[in-house]
Every structure is written in structure tokens, then in C-alpha cells.
Amino acid sequence: MGSQEEYQPLLIRLDSYSQIPNLSSSAIEEFLEHKPVAVRWWPKLVAWESRLLWILSGSSIAVSIFNYMLSFVTLMFCGHLGALELAGASIASVGIQGLAYGIMLGMASAVQTVCGQAYGAKQLPAMGIICQRAIILHLGAAVLLTFVYWWSGPILIAIGQTEDIAEQGQVFARGIIPQLYAFAINCPQQRFLQAQNIVNPLAYMSFGVFLVHILLTWVVVYVVDYGLMGAALTLSLSWWLLVITYGIYILVSPMCKETWTGFSWKAFRGIWPYFKLTLASAIMLCLEIWYNQGLVLISGLLSNPTISLDSISICMNYLNWDMQFMLGLSAAASVRVSNELGAGHPKVAKFSVFVVNGTSILISIVFSAIILIFRVGLSKLFTSDAEVIAAVSDLTSLLAISVFLNGIQPILSGVAIGSGWQAVVAYVNLTCYYIIGLPIGCVLGFKTSMGVAGIWWGMIIGVFLQTVTLIVLTARTNWDSEVVKAAERLKKSASAERLDLVTDI
């Protein structure tokens, strides 16, 4: 390690900034190699990393929320068609669309890993090939899922829904089949752009499509009265508008001229190594997403399902909003870690993990406090039923705990995605959620008087164990070794392009 004199120019540069240091990752990596780092420079380093994090996460959070709002607005309009239509659309969204959402979002995390590391390693042409490869696999999954959508009626009946609700759910599910294919293309597109730190244009496009979606849904439901199928097809159209706008941006933007070099048959070569990472990614995130959805479905099997479902649905709505916020922060964490590992900056990657977790914990403390302070008011926004309000108030302490854990767990999952640990985390999720958490929740919910609170406690236990495991995994990580693994992963993924990657880092 060099002496302080060797680092004096960098120290002078860092010390000269009164607000946010505008330094490169390479300079920060060099600085962090010098130990010990003086205490007076840590606030400047944190400010530097926080600036990069919020540039990414601010727009990523907006994209996540506006895309989530497309389905949310559709369900709001379905509620004006009638209670039966709303029930059918809601259960199709949770039981059918939620299945596809978990699979597609999970598969797309592989794009975050490989494209993020490729961008950090300056292997720019490989990113377009990786994106095309991901779209091919996503479309293949969409073809298989189409059968689930088409025969969703019998599936919903099989999981305990009435025939009337299942019939309406099938109408809605068949109407959003085109959305399934749009989602299959949009997920890789979005991760491809985010890996290049292109986030603001995504936010603008998502906001624009959201406004158009509100207008189109109003026209279809209220003006031309096309009913539930019309609302579903409008949702599909809005997702295709996202695909088209993202696609036009990728084709014409000068920011993508080096990463997107056109369609190529190379996307079909070397697809097996990428498929294995995609499969592990899908399993990892599906186990997380389905765990929360399972809480709602299981609550409907309790002795008083109406109150249980109403109260848990209200709480889950707030948890989903918090989840969308944290997913944006998680995406930013994934991009930061993957970029720095790909660039060969292990110290900066480790420092980024420290900053993003500290930031998310502070945000979650604020969100949890808001929930506890306004526990009655939050339930009144959804219902005036005194029994439901009381049930929601009883659950808000558990909601606050879940929101706090939600400030740690998704961020660590984002770090895992950026590092390519999906296969390991999939085993962790399976054990903590389904072997430990879910059985405990069922015992507490059905064998004691705790009811829905018991089911939720089981979920919290599973999330807590998974969070602790990820903390230990992250703390024990050898980041120098992760840089080497990232280079090897890129070399395998880009083997079809015969790229000469630097592995001697």
C-alpha cells in the first residue's frame, strides 16, 4: 500500500469539495485502498455515493410506481363496474397476473446482473446481445404462461374461488394476455437501460403512458361501456405503449448507439449459461413475491374471511406502495454494485452497499413511524366499516415491522442481483419462507386465536430470517473475489461475441 504522499493529489482534490465530491469511481477506489481513511473524508465519500444512488433511484422509484399504477388504476375503474367485476379482476391480478409478474421480474434480474457488469467493464456491444437474449427467453416463458391465463377460470376455482368470481377473473385474465407479451419485452428493455444509468427518460415515458392510460380507461369503461374486457385490453394497450416508447428510445438515442448495434443471430448463441442464471433469478424473486401474495390467499381460508381479507388487503396495499419505492432503490443498488464489480472496483462496490443500506433503513424508520402515528386514518381512507377499521388498526404494528424489514431485505436482494448470487439466495428464500415462515404462520393462524395476525407473524419470521442470512452473506463477502467472478461471468455470457475481457484484475 502506498504512502500518504502518493495519494496527496487525490486527498487535496477530495478535501477541496465543500459539498459533493465530483470524482470518478477509479479515484474513489484508489482512495479507499489507502488505509486508514481519515474521519473527516467519510462525509464527503458518503455524499459522493449518495448523489450517484439518488440519481439512479429517484427515477427508478418513479418508474416502479407509475408502472404499478397502471394496474392499480384499472382495478379502480373495474370497481365502478360492480363488486363482482372488481372481485374477479382483483383475484386474477393476484392469482394469475401475480404469477407472471414474479416470473418475468425474476428473469429480468439476470439482465441487471450481466448488463450492469458488462457496462462497468466497458463491454458495451455485449449489452444489446444480452438484452435480445433475455427477450427471447421472456417470450418463451410468456408462451407457456398463456395457457395459464386462458384457462384461469378452472385454476381460480381450484384455489377456492366461487364460480361467479372465477368467471369474471377469466374474462379479465384473457384480456391481459397481450400485456403478458408486452411485459416480456419491457422487463429486459427497462433493465438494459437502467444498467447504463439511463433512468430519467424511463421516468418521463412511464409518466406519459400513465396519463394516457387514465384517459383511455375512462373512455373505454365510461364512454363506450366495453366493461371488464375493455378495461383489461386497455391495460394491455398501455403496456404495449411502454414497449414502443422504450424501443424507439433505444433505437434513436445516441446514448444507446454503442450498446445497441441492431438485431443479431448472436443472441441465440451461448444462450445456455445465461438461461441458468435467468432460471435462478426467476426462482429467487418468485419465492419472494409469491410469499406476500400467499398471505392474502391464505387469509381467505380463515373462519371470518370477509373481515380477514378486507383488513389484510388494506395493509397489503400500503405494503405494496412501500415495496414499489424500495424496488426502485433496490434497482439502483443493483446497478451500482454490478457497474462497480464489472469495472473492477471492489472497494467502491462494498462502500455502495454500506451507503444504500444505511439510506434505506433511515427511510423505513420514517415510513414505519408514519404508519404507527396514523394507524386509524390510514384504514379510513379505504373503508368506513368500524369492524374493518378496528381489524386494520390491530394489524398496523405488524405492518410497521414489515415496512421496516422491507427497508433492508429488498436492498440486500438488489445487492445479490448485482453480484450474481441469485442461485444461493433462491435456496435461502425457499428455506426461510416456505420451510420455516409459512408453516409457522399457518399454525399460528389456524391453530390459535391469532387468526390473520398469526399468519402475518409467520411471514415476518420468514422475512427476518432471510434478512439476517443476507446480512451475514453480504458481510462475509470477499469483494475482490466477486470482481473476478464478474469477469468470468461476462466472458461466458459474451462467448458468442468472442470478446476479450480482462480477467487479470
PDB file of C-alpha atoms in Angstrom, residues 114-333:
ATOM      1  CA  VAL A 114     -24.963  -9.258 -16.660  1.00  0.00           C
ATOM      2  CA  CYS A 115     -25.721  -5.953 -18.394  1.00  0.00           C
ATOM      3  CA  GLY A 116     -24.696  -3.992 -15.309  1.00  0.00           C
ATOM      4  CA  GLN A 117     -21.376  -5.797 -15.085  1.00  0.00           C
ATOM      5  CA  ALA A 118     -20.849  -5.519 -18.859  1.00  0.00           C
ATOM      6  CA  TYR A 119     -21.416  -1.760 -18.682  1.00  0.00           C
ATOM      7  CA  GLY A 120     -18.938  -1.418 -15.820  1.00  0.00           C
ATOM      8  CA  ALA A 121     -16.395  -3.475 -17.768  1.00  0.00           C
ATOM      9  CA  LYS A 122     -16.965  -1.288 -20.876  1.00  0.00           C
ATOM     10  CA  GLN A 123     -18.084  -4.328 -22.892  1.00  0.00           C
ATOM     11  CA  LEU A 124     -20.831  -2.213 -24.456  1.00  0.00           C
ATOM     12  CA  PRO A 125     -21.723  -4.215 -27.615  1.00  0.00           C
ATOM     13  CA  ALA A 126     -22.411  -7.266 -25.453  1.00  0.00           C
ATOM     14  CA  MET A 127     -25.264  -5.465 -23.691  1.00  0.00           C
ATOM     15  CA  GLY A 128     -27.516  -5.387 -26.753  1.00  0.00           C
ATOM     16  CA  ILE A 129     -26.944  -9.100 -27.366  1.00  0.00           C
ATOM     17  CA  ILE A 130     -27.734  -9.854 -23.712  1.00  0.00           C
ATOM     18  CA  CYS A 131     -30.957  -7.812 -23.921  1.00  0.00           C
ATOM     19  CA  GLN A 132     -32.065  -9.680 -27.066  1.00  0.00           C
ATOM     20  CA  ARG A 133     -31.203 -12.997 -25.426  1.00  0.00           C
ATOM     21  CA  ALA A 134     -33.344 -12.054 -22.432  1.00  0.00           C
ATOM     22  CA  ILE A 135     -36.290 -11.047 -24.639  1.00  0.00           C
ATOM     23  CA  ILE A 136     -36.134 -14.440 -26.399  1.00  0.00           C
ATOM     24  CA  LEU A 137     -36.309 -16.298 -23.069  1.00  0.00           C
ATOM     25  CA  HIS A 138     -39.024 -13.994 -21.717  1.00  0.00           C
ATOM     26  CA  LEU A 139     -41.193 -14.531 -24.796  1.00  0.00           C
ATOM     27  CA  GLY A 140     -40.721 -18.282 -24.416  1.00  0.00           C
ATOM     28  CA  ALA A 141     -41.964 -18.039 -20.826  1.00  0.00           C
ATOM     29  CA  ALA A 142     -44.903 -15.885 -21.997  1.00  0.00           C
ATOM     30  CA  VAL A 143     -45.987 -18.595 -24.447  1.00  0.00           C
ATOM     31  CA  LEU A 144     -46.120 -21.142 -21.618  1.00  0.00           C
ATOM     32  CA  LEU A 145     -47.939 -18.740 -19.289  1.00  0.00           C
ATOM     33  CA  THR A 146     -50.572 -18.020 -21.953  1.00  0.00           C
ATOM     34  CA  PHE A 147     -52.172 -21.386 -21.188  1.00  0.00           C
ATOM     35  CA  VAL A 148     -52.475 -20.392 -17.514  1.00  0.00           C
ATOM     36  CA  TYR A 149     -54.151 -17.111 -18.476  1.00  0.00           C
ATOM     37  CA  TRP A 150     -56.538 -18.744 -20.933  1.00  0.00           C
ATOM     38  CA  TRP A 151     -57.641 -21.469 -18.502  1.00  0.00           C
ATOM     39  CA  SER A 152     -57.582 -19.189 -15.458  1.00  0.00           C
ATOM     40  CA  GLY A 153     -61.249 -19.893 -14.627  1.00  0.00           C
ATOM     41  CA  PRO A 154     -60.757 -23.537 -13.624  1.00  0.00           C
ATOM     42  CA  ILE A 155     -57.493 -22.594 -11.889  1.00  0.00           C
ATOM     43  CA  LEU A 156     -59.237 -19.949  -9.749  1.00  0.00           C
ATOM     44  CA  ILE A 157     -61.997 -22.408  -8.864  1.00  0.00           C
ATOM     45  CA  ALA A 158     -59.338 -24.942  -7.865  1.00  0.00           C
ATOM     46  CA  ILE A 159     -57.831 -22.489  -5.343  1.00  0.00           C
ATOM     47  CA  GLY A 160     -61.196 -21.918  -3.680  1.00  0.00           C
ATOM     48  CA  GLN A 161     -62.913 -19.095  -5.599  1.00  0.00           C
ATOM     49  CA  THR A 162     -66.633 -19.150  -6.424  1.00  0.00           C
ATOM     50  CA  GLU A 163     -67.726 -19.822  -9.990  1.00  0.00           C
ATOM     51  CA  ASP A 164     -69.049 -16.280 -10.466  1.00  0.00           C
ATOM     52  CA  ILE A 165     -65.773 -14.678  -9.354  1.00  0.00           C
ATOM     53  CA  ALA A 166     -63.704 -17.199 -11.327  1.00  0.00           C
ATOM     54  CA  GLU A 167     -65.747 -16.477 -14.468  1.00  0.00           C
ATOM     55  CA  GLN A 168     -65.092 -12.733 -14.205  1.00  0.00           C
ATOM     56  CA  GLY A 169     -61.456 -13.415 -13.346  1.00  0.00           C
ATOM     57  CA  GLN A 170     -61.098 -15.475 -16.527  1.00  0.00           C
ATOM     58  CA  VAL A 171     -62.564 -12.644 -18.623  1.00  0.00           C
ATOM     59  CA  PHE A 172     -60.040 -10.215 -17.165  1.00  0.00           C
ATOM     60  CA  ALA A 173     -57.119 -12.665 -17.459  1.00  0.00           C
ATOM     61  CA  ARG A 174     -57.834 -13.366 -21.135  1.00  0.00           C
ATOM     62  CA  GLY A 175     -57.987  -9.617 -21.798  1.00  0.00           C
ATOM     63  CA  ILE A 176     -54.498  -9.081 -20.384  1.00  0.00           C
ATOM     64  CA  ILE A 177     -52.812 -11.827 -22.418  1.00  0.00           C
ATOM     65  CA  PRO A 178     -51.362  -9.162 -24.769  1.00  0.00           C
ATOM     66  CA  GLN A 179     -49.979  -7.407 -21.665  1.00  0.00           C
ATOM     67  CA  LEU A 180     -48.103 -10.604 -20.814  1.00  0.00           C
ATOM     68  CA  TYR A 181     -46.131 -10.391 -24.064  1.00  0.00           C
ATOM     69  CA  ALA A 182     -45.565  -6.651 -23.639  1.00  0.00           C
ATOM     70  CA  PHE A 183     -44.241  -7.317 -20.147  1.00  0.00           C
ATOM     71  CA  ALA A 184     -41.917  -9.985 -21.567  1.00  0.00           C
ATOM     72  CA  ILE A 185     -40.269  -7.360 -23.782  1.00  0.00           C
ATOM     73  CA  ASN A 186     -40.478  -4.390 -21.416  1.00  0.00           C
ATOM     74  CA  CYS A 187     -38.664  -6.052 -18.495  1.00  0.00           C
ATOM     75  CA  PRO A 188     -35.396  -6.628 -20.429  1.00  0.00           C
ATOM     76  CA  GLN A 189     -35.705  -3.201 -22.090  1.00  0.00           C
ATOM     77  CA  GLN A 190     -36.002  -1.444 -18.744  1.00  0.00           C
ATOM     78  CA  ARG A 191     -33.070  -3.302 -17.147  1.00  0.00           C
ATOM     79  CA  PHE A 192     -30.960  -2.769 -20.264  1.00  0.00           C
ATOM     80  CA  LEU A 193     -31.433   0.996 -19.978  1.00  0.00           C
ATOM     81  CA  GLN A 194     -31.059   1.116 -16.196  1.00  0.00           C
ATOM     82  CA  ALA A 195     -27.760  -0.771 -16.400  1.00  0.00           C
ATOM     83  CA  GLN A 196     -26.432   2.166 -18.470  1.00  0.00           C
ATOM     84  CA  ASN A 197     -27.655   4.671 -15.854  1.00  0.00           C
ATOM     85  CA  ILE A 198     -30.372   5.828 -18.267  1.00  0.00           C
ATOM     86  CA  VAL A 199     -33.218   6.433 -15.809  1.00  0.00           C
ATOM     87  CA  ASN A 200     -34.715   9.901 -16.288  1.00  0.00           C
ATOM     88  CA  PRO A 201     -36.085   9.156 -19.785  1.00  0.00           C
ATOM     89  CA  LEU A 202     -37.714   5.997 -18.392  1.00  0.00           C
ATOM     90  CA  ALA A 203     -39.492   8.040 -15.733  1.00  0.00           C
ATOM     91  CA  TYR A 204     -40.777  10.574 -18.284  1.00  0.00           C
ATOM     92  CA  MET A 205     -42.038   7.843 -20.618  1.00  0.00           C
ATOM     93  CA  SER A 206     -43.700   5.895 -17.783  1.00  0.00           C
ATOM     94  CA  PHE A 207     -45.430   9.042 -16.520  1.00  0.00           C
ATOM     95  CA  GLY A 208     -46.662   9.902 -20.010  1.00  0.00           C
ATOM     96  CA  VAL A 209     -48.064   6.409 -20.588  1.00  0.00           C
ATOM     97  CA  PHE A 210     -49.709   6.522 -17.143  1.00  0.00           C
ATOM     98  CA  LEU A 211     -51.598   9.720 -18.061  1.00  0.00           C
ATOM     99  CA  VAL A 212     -52.672   8.233 -21.398  1.00  0.00           C
ATOM    100  CA  HIS A 213     -53.799   5.074 -19.599  1.00  0.00           C
ATOM    101  CA  ILE A 214     -56.105   7.018 -17.278  1.00  0.00           C
ATOM    102  CA  LEU A 215     -57.760   8.753 -20.237  1.00  0.00           C
ATOM    103  CA  LEU A 216     -58.104   5.582 -22.322  1.00  0.00           C
ATOM    104  CA  THR A 217     -59.531   3.563 -19.423  1.00  0.00           C
ATOM    105  CA  TRP A 218     -62.088   6.284 -18.671  1.00  0.00           C
ATOM    106  CA  VAL A 219     -63.195   6.337 -22.301  1.00  0.00           C
ATOM    107  CA  VAL A 220     -63.429   2.549 -22.555  1.00  0.00           C
ATOM    108  CA  VAL A 221     -65.242   1.999 -19.244  1.00  0.00           C
ATOM    109  CA  TYR A 222     -67.491   5.073 -19.032  1.00  0.00           C
ATOM    110  CA  VAL A 223     -67.964   6.395 -22.583  1.00  0.00           C
ATOM    111  CA  VAL A 224     -68.131   3.317 -24.829  1.00  0.00           C
ATOM    112  CA  ASP A 225     -69.047   0.930 -21.970  1.00  0.00           C
ATOM    113  CA  TYR A 226     -66.868  -2.015 -23.007  1.00  0.00           C
ATOM    114  CA  GLY A 227     -66.892  -3.445 -19.495  1.00  0.00           C
ATOM    115  CA  LEU A 228     -64.332  -5.716 -17.886  1.00  0.00           C
ATOM    116  CA  MET A 229     -62.818  -6.991 -21.128  1.00  0.00           C
ATOM    117  CA  GLY A 230     -62.405  -3.412 -22.358  1.00  0.00           C
ATOM    118  CA  ALA A 231     -60.589  -2.421 -19.150  1.00  0.00           C
ATOM    119  CA  ALA A 232     -58.265  -5.430 -19.471  1.00  0.00           C
ATOM    120  CA  LEU A 233     -57.477  -4.749 -23.133  1.00  0.00           C
ATOM    121  CA  THR A 234     -56.767  -1.096 -22.309  1.00  0.00           C
ATOM    122  CA  LEU A 235     -54.245  -2.216 -19.701  1.00  0.00           C
ATOM    123  CA  SER A 236     -52.615  -4.408 -22.337  1.00  0.00           C
ATOM    124  CA  LEU A 237     -52.511  -1.500 -24.800  1.00  0.00           C
ATOM    125  CA  SER A 238     -50.833   0.768 -22.236  1.00  0.00           C
ATOM    126  CA  TRP A 239     -48.095  -1.786 -21.630  1.00  0.00           C
ATOM    127  CA  TRP A 240     -47.511  -2.021 -25.365  1.00  0.00           C
ATOM    128  CA  LEU A 241     -47.200   1.766 -25.465  1.00  0.00           C
ATOM    129  CA  LEU A 242     -44.404   1.389 -22.917  1.00  0.00           C
ATOM    130  CA  VAL A 243     -42.700  -1.214 -25.109  1.00  0.00           C
ATOM    131  CA  ILE A 244     -42.981   1.009 -28.190  1.00  0.00           C
ATOM    132  CA  THR A 245     -41.705   4.174 -26.484  1.00  0.00           C
ATOM    133  CA  TYR A 246     -38.799   2.335 -24.834  1.00  0.00           C
ATOM    134  CA  GLY A 247     -37.977   0.654 -28.137  1.00  0.00           C
ATOM    135  CA  ILE A 248     -37.960   3.931 -30.077  1.00  0.00           C
ATOM    136  CA  TYR A 249     -35.681   5.469 -27.464  1.00  0.00           C
ATOM    137  CA  ILE A 250     -33.230   2.553 -27.682  1.00  0.00           C
ATOM    138  CA  LEU A 251     -33.160   2.769 -31.489  1.00  0.00           C
ATOM    139  CA  VAL A 252     -32.729   6.542 -31.858  1.00  0.00           C
ATOM    140  CA  SER A 253     -30.974   7.690 -28.701  1.00  0.00           C
ATOM    141  CA  PRO A 254     -27.264   8.477 -29.123  1.00  0.00           C
ATOM    142  CA  MET A 255     -26.777   7.183 -25.562  1.00  0.00           C
ATOM    143  CA  CYS A 256     -27.522   3.654 -26.823  1.00  0.00           C
ATOM    144  CA  LYS A 257     -25.575   3.724 -30.092  1.00  0.00           C
ATOM    145  CA  GLU A 258     -22.706   1.684 -28.626  1.00  0.00           C
ATOM    146  CA  THR A 259     -24.813  -0.723 -26.560  1.00  0.00           C
ATOM    147  CA  TRP A 260     -27.482  -1.409 -29.205  1.00  0.00           C
ATOM    148  CA  THR A 261     -25.969  -2.338 -32.544  1.00  0.00           C
ATOM    149  CA  GLY A 262     -29.070  -3.923 -34.053  1.00  0.00           C
ATOM    150  CA  PHE A 263     -30.731  -7.328 -34.014  1.00  0.00           C
ATOM    151  CA  SER A 264     -28.353 -10.257 -34.302  1.00  0.00           C
ATOM    152  CA  TRP A 265     -28.463 -14.031 -34.510  1.00  0.00           C
ATOM    153  CA  LYS A 266     -25.703 -13.999 -31.901  1.00  0.00           C
ATOM    154  CA  ALA A 267     -28.442 -13.728 -29.291  1.00  0.00           C
ATOM    155  CA  PHE A 268     -29.237 -17.410 -29.903  1.00  0.00           C
ATOM    156  CA  ARG A 269     -25.624 -18.492 -29.376  1.00  0.00           C
ATOM    157  CA  GLY A 270     -24.278 -19.019 -25.871  1.00  0.00           C
ATOM    158  CA  ILE A 271     -27.813 -18.900 -24.521  1.00  0.00           C
ATOM    159  CA  TRP A 272     -27.427 -21.829 -22.083  1.00  0.00           C
ATOM    160  CA  PRO A 273     -25.158 -20.140 -19.472  1.00  0.00           C
ATOM    161  CA  TYR A 274     -27.451 -17.130 -19.479  1.00  0.00           C
ATOM    162  CA  PHE A 275     -30.526 -19.360 -19.165  1.00  0.00           C
ATOM    163  CA  LYS A 276     -29.141 -20.926 -15.985  1.00  0.00           C
ATOM    164  CA  LEU A 277     -28.683 -17.502 -14.388  1.00  0.00           C
ATOM    165  CA  THR A 278     -32.158 -16.487 -15.607  1.00  0.00           C
ATOM    166  CA  LEU A 279     -33.710 -19.591 -14.063  1.00  0.00           C
ATOM    167  CA  ALA A 280     -32.017 -18.962 -10.714  1.00  0.00           C
ATOM    168  CA  SER A 281     -33.133 -15.315 -10.857  1.00  0.00           C
ATOM    169  CA  ALA A 282     -36.740 -16.267 -11.573  1.00  0.00           C
ATOM    170  CA  ILE A 283     -36.843 -18.760  -8.707  1.00  0.00           C
ATOM    171  CA  MET A 284     -35.259 -16.258  -6.308  1.00  0.00           C
ATOM    172  CA  LEU A 285     -37.745 -13.421  -6.898  1.00  0.00           C
ATOM    173  CA  CYS A 286     -40.783 -15.648  -7.425  1.00  0.00           C
ATOM    174  CA  LEU A 287     -40.275 -17.127  -3.966  1.00  0.00           C
ATOM    175  CA  GLU A 288     -40.221 -13.590  -2.532  1.00  0.00           C
ATOM    176  CA  ILE A 289     -43.194 -12.163  -4.461  1.00  0.00           C
ATOM    177  CA  TRP A 290     -45.444 -15.211  -4.090  1.00  0.00           C
ATOM    178  CA  TYR A 291     -44.765 -15.303  -0.353  1.00  0.00           C
ATOM    179  CA  ASN A 292     -46.559 -11.963   0.145  1.00  0.00           C
ATOM    180  CA  GLN A 293     -49.369 -12.890  -2.244  1.00  0.00           C
ATOM    181  CA  GLY A 294     -49.841 -16.179  -0.414  1.00  0.00           C
ATOM    182  CA  LEU A 295     -50.628 -14.245   2.764  1.00  0.00           C
ATOM    183  CA  VAL A 296     -53.726 -12.765   1.091  1.00  0.00           C
ATOM    184  CA  LEU A 297     -54.869 -16.073  -0.410  1.00  0.00           C
ATOM    185  CA  ILE A 298     -54.431 -18.000   2.855  1.00  0.00           C
ATOM    186  CA  SER A 299     -56.302 -15.306   4.804  1.00  0.00           C
ATOM    187  CA  GLY A 300     -59.366 -16.066   2.702  1.00  0.00           C
ATOM    188  CA  LEU A 301     -59.473 -19.566   4.243  1.00  0.00           C
ATOM    189  CA  LEU A 302     -59.942 -18.294   7.819  1.00  0.00           C
ATOM    190  CA  SER A 303     -63.234 -18.598   9.719  1.00  0.00           C
ATOM    191  CA  ASN A 304     -64.195 -14.942   9.086  1.00  0.00           C
ATOM    192  CA  PRO A 305     -62.807 -14.446   5.571  1.00  0.00           C
ATOM    193  CA  THR A 306     -64.564 -11.149   4.795  1.00  0.00           C
ATOM    194  CA  ILE A 307     -63.019  -9.170   7.649  1.00  0.00           C
ATOM    195  CA  SER A 308     -59.708 -11.010   7.266  1.00  0.00           C
ATOM    196  CA  LEU A 309     -59.462 -10.327   3.539  1.00  0.00           C
ATOM    197  CA  ASP A 310     -60.566  -6.701   3.857  1.00  0.00           C
ATOM    198  CA  SER A 311     -58.096  -5.904   6.633  1.00  0.00           C
ATOM    199  CA  ILE A 312     -55.154  -7.738   5.117  1.00  0.00           C
ATOM    200  CA  SER A 313     -55.866  -6.275   1.661  1.00  0.00           C
ATOM    201  CA  ILE A 314     -55.780  -2.723   3.046  1.00  0.00           C
ATOM    202  CA  CYS A 315     -52.493  -3.418   4.833  1.00  0.00           C
ATOM    203  CA  MET A 316     -51.025  -5.139   1.780  1.00  0.00           C
ATOM    204  CA  ASN A 317     -51.938  -2.123  -0.341  1.00  0.00           C
ATOM    205  CA  TYR A 318     -49.756   0.100   1.849  1.00  0.00           C
ATOM    206  CA  LEU A 319     -47.021  -2.529   1.927  1.00  0.00           C
ATOM    207  CA  ASN A 320     -47.129  -2.727  -1.882  1.00  0.00           C
ATOM    208  CA  TRP A 321     -46.662   1.035  -2.166  1.00  0.00           C
ATOM    209  CA  ASP A 322     -43.673   0.785   0.139  1.00  0.00           C
ATOM    210  CA  MET A 323     -42.436  -2.174  -1.911  1.00  0.00           C
ATOM    211  CA  GLN A 324     -42.570  -0.149  -5.141  1.00  0.00           C
ATOM    212  CA  PHE A 325     -40.467   2.573  -3.504  1.00  0.00           C
ATOM    213  CA  MET A 326     -37.927   0.065  -2.229  1.00  0.00           C
ATOM    214  CA  LEU A 327     -37.835  -1.803  -5.553  1.00  0.00           C
ATOM    215  CA  GLY A 328     -36.677   1.435  -7.166  1.00  0.00           C
ATOM    216  CA  LEU A 329     -33.973   1.799  -4.526  1.00  0.00           C
ATOM    217  CA  SER A 330     -33.107  -1.889  -4.917  1.00  0.00           C
ATOM    218  CA  ALA A 331     -32.730  -1.480  -8.698  1.00  0.00           C
ATOM    219  CA  ALA A 332     -30.355   1.436  -8.112  1.00  0.00           C
ATOM    220  CA  ALA A 333     -28.331  -0.639  -5.628  1.00  0.00           C
TER     221      ALA A 333
END
